[in-house]
Coordinates of C-alpha atoms in Angstrom, one line a residue:
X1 CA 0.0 0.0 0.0
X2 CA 1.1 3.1 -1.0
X3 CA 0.7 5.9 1.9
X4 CA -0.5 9.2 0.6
X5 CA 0.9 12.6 2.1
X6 CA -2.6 14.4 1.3
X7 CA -5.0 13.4 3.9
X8 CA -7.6 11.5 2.1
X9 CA -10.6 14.5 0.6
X10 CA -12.3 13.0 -2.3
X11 CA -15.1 14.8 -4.7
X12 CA -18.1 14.0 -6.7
X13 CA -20.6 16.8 -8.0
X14 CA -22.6 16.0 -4.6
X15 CA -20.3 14.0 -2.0
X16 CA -17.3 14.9 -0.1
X17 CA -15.2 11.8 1.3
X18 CA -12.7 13.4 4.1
X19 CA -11.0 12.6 7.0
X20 CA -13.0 13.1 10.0
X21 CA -12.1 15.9 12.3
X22 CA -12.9 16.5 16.2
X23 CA -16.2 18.2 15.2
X24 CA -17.4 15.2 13.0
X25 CA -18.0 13.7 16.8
X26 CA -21.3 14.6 18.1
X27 CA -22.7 14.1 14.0
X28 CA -21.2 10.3 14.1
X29 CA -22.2 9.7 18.2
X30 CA -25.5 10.5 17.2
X31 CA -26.4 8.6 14.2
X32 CA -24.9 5.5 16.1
X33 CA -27.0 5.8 19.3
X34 CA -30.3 5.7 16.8
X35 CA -32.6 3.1 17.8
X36 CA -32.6 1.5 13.9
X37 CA -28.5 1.5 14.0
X38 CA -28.6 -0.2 17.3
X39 CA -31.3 -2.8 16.5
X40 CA -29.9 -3.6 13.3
X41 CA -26.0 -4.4 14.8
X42 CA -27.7 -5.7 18.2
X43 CA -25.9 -2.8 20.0
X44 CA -27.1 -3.0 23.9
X45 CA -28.5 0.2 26.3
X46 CA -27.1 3.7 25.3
X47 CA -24.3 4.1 27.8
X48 CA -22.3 1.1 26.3
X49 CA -23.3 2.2 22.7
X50 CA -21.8 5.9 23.1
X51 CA -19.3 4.4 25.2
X52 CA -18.0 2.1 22.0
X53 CA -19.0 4.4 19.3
X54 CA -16.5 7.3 20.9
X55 CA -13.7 5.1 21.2
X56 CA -14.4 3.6 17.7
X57 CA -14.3 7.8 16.7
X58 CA -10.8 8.0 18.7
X59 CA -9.6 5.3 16.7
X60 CA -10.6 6.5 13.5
X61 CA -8.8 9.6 14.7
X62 CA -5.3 7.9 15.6
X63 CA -5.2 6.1 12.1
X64 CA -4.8 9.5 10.4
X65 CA -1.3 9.9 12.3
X66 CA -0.1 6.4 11.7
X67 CA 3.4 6.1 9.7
X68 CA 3.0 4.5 7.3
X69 CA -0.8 4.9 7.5
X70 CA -2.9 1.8 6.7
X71 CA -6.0 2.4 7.7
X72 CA -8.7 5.1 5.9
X73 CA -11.8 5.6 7.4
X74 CA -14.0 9.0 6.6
X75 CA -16.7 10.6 6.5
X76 CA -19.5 10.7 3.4
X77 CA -20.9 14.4 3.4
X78 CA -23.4 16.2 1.8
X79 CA -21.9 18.7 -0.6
X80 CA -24.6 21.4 -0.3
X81 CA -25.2 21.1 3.5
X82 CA -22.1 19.6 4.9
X83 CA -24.6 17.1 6.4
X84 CA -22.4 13.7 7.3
X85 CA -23.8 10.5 6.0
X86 CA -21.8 8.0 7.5
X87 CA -18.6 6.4 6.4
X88 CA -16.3 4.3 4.3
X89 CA -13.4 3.3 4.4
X90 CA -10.4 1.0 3.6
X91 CA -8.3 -0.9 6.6
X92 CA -5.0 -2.5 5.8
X93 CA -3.5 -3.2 8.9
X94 CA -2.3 -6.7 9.3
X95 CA -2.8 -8.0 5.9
X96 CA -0.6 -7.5 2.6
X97 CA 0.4 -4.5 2.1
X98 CA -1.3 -4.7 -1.9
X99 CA -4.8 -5.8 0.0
X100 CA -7.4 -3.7 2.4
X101 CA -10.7 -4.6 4.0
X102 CA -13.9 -2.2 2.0
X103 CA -16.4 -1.4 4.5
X104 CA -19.5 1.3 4.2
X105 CA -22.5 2.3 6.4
X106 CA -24.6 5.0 6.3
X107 CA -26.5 6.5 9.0
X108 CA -30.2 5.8 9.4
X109 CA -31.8 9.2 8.5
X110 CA -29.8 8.6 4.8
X111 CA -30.8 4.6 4.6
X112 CA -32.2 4.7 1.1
X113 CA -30.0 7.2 -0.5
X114 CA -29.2 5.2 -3.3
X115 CA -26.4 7.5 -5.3
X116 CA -24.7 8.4 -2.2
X117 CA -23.9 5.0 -1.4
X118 CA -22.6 3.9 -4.9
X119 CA -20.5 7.0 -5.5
X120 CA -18.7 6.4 -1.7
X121 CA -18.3 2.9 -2.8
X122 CA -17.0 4.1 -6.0
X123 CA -14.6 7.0 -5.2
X124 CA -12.9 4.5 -2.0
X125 CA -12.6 1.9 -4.1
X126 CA -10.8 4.0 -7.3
X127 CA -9.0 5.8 -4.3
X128 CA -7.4 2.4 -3.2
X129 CA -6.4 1.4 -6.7
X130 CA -5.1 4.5 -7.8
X131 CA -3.5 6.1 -5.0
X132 CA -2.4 3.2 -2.6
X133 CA -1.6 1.0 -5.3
X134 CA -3.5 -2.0 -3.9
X135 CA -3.9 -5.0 -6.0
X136 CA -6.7 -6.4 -4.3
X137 CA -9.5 -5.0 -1.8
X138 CA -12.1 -7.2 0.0
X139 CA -15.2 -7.2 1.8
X140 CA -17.6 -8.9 3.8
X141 CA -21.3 -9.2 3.7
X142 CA -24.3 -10.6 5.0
X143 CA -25.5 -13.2 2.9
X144 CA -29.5 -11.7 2.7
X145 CA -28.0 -8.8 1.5
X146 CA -28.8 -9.1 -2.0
X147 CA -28.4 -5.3 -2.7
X148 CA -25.3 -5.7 -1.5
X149 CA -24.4 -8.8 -3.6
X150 CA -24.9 -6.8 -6.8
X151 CA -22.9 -3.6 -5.9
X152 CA -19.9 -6.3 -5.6
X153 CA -21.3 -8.0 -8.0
X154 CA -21.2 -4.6 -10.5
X155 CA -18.0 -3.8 -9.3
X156 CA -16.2 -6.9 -10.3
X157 CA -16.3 -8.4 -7.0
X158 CA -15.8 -12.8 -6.6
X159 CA -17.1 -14.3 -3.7
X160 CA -14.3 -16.2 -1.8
X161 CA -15.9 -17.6 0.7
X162 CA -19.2 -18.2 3.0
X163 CA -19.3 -18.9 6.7
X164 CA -22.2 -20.3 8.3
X165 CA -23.0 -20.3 12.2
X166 CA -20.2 -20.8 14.2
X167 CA -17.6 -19.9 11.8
X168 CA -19.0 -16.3 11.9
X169 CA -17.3 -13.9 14.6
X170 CA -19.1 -12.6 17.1
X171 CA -19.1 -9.5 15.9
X172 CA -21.0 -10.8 12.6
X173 CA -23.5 -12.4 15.2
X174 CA -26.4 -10.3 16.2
X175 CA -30.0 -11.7 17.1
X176 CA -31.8 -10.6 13.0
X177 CA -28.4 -12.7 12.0
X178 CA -29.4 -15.1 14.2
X179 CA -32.5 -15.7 13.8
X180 CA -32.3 -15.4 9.6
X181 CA -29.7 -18.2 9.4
X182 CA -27.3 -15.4 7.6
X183 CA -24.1 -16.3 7.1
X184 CA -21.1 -14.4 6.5
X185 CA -20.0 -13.7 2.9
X186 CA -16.5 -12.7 1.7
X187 CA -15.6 -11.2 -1.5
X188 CA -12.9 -9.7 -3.2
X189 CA -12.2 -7.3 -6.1
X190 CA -8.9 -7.8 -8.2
X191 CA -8.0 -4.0 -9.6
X192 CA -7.5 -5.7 -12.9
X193 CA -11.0 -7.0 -13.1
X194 CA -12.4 -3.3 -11.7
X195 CA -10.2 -1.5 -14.3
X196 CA -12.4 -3.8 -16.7
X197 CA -15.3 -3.7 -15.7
X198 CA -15.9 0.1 -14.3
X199 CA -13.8 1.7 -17.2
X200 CA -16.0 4.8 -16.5
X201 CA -17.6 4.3 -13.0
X202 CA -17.7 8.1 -12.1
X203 CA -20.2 8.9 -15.3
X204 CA -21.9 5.4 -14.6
X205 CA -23.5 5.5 -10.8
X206 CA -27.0 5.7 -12.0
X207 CA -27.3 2.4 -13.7
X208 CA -27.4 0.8 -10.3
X209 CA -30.2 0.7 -7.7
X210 CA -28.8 0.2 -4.0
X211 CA -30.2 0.6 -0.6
X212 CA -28.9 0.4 2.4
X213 CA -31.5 -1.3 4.7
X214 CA -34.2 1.2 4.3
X215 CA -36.3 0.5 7.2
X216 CA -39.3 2.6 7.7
X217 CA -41.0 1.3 10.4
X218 CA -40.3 1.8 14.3
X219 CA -40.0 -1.2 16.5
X220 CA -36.8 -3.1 16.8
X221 CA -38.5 -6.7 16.0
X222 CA -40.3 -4.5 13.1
X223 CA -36.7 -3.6 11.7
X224 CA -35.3 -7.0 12.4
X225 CA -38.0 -8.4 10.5
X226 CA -37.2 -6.4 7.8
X227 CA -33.3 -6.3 8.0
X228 CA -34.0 -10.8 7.4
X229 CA -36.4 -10.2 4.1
X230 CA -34.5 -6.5 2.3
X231 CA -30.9 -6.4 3.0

């Protein structure tokens, strides 16, 4: 992996992708203590949630300093209102140093925003290949999460492997896992096959449809419910 000396600040005509700053805090606490973030991950009472999602925001913070740094997780923002989104990023610590782990969430207010997903995706992923140099970057999914599936699927993505039960970690294992019989999915994406099959994936994010577990309704077993039949 190469290591930038630019902190990583990415553009599209609506999106901002940057490196999260001390004021970012309160914005990413918050969307993390939301009742349909917690149900969905099977987070427990809001003392331990704010408790882990500050200390999550700490460590997002101590990557950026990191020589070399390996590790890129930031922020997705609104363009027009400087609203934050959620986050993306790319974690390379502990693994080749051609290869990093893809991960993306958005926060629940934004579930459904379709474009803002798929450019994230899109911008983090060209950012790996073309500034770090990776050769390969990988991901893993639930195995319901058929939206999901065809992002990586779009991209150029293989599936490599699928885990079932108690070969998922614990930190895959949540009660709507549980209780679907998800398993865990991994996939990677080779930079030659991206380079061929996203020859243009800046101009191209509206041929695909993605949502990121658009619940609408209120309860927790409402949302687990539906996290089991839509993601």
């Amino acid at each position: 992996m190469r290591s930038p000396e630019l902190l990583a600040r990415l553009e599209s005509k609506r999106f901002i992708l940057r490196d999260f700053t001390p004021s970012d805090r309160a914005a990413f606490v918050a969307y993390q203590m939301d009742e349909r973030y917690r149900a969905l991950y099977g987070t427990a009472d809001n003392d331990s949630t704010r408790a882990s999602s500050n200390a999550l925001f700490d460590r997002f913070l101590a990557w950026q300093e990191e020589q070399p740094r390996r590790n890129f997780q930031v922020g997705i923002f609104d363009k027009s209102s400087g609203d934050l989104l959620g986050c993306v990023g790319l974690r390379g610590k502990d693994l080749p140093v051609d290869s990093a782990i893809f991960g993306i969430e958005l926060s629940p207010t934004h579930w459904g925003r379709h474009r803002a997903a798929i450019e994230a995706s899109t911008m983090m992923i060209a950012f790996g290949f073309r500034e770090l140099d990776l050769a390969s970057i990988m991901g893993v999914t639930a195995s319901d999460n058929k939206r999901i599936a065809r992002l990586a699927d779009w991209f150029g993505a293989e599936v490599v492997a699928e885990r079932h039960g108690s070969e998922n970690s614990p930190e895959f294992t949540t009660e709507w896992t549980t209780e679907c019989g998800t398993a865990k999915v991994d996939w990677s994406l080779k930079r030659n096959l991206w380079d061929h099959a996203t020859p243009d994936a800046s101009r191209r994010t509206d041929n695909f449809a993605y949502a990121n577990c658009n619940h609408k309704t209120g309860t927790a077993a409402e949302m687990q419910k539906q996290a089991c039949e839509g993601m």
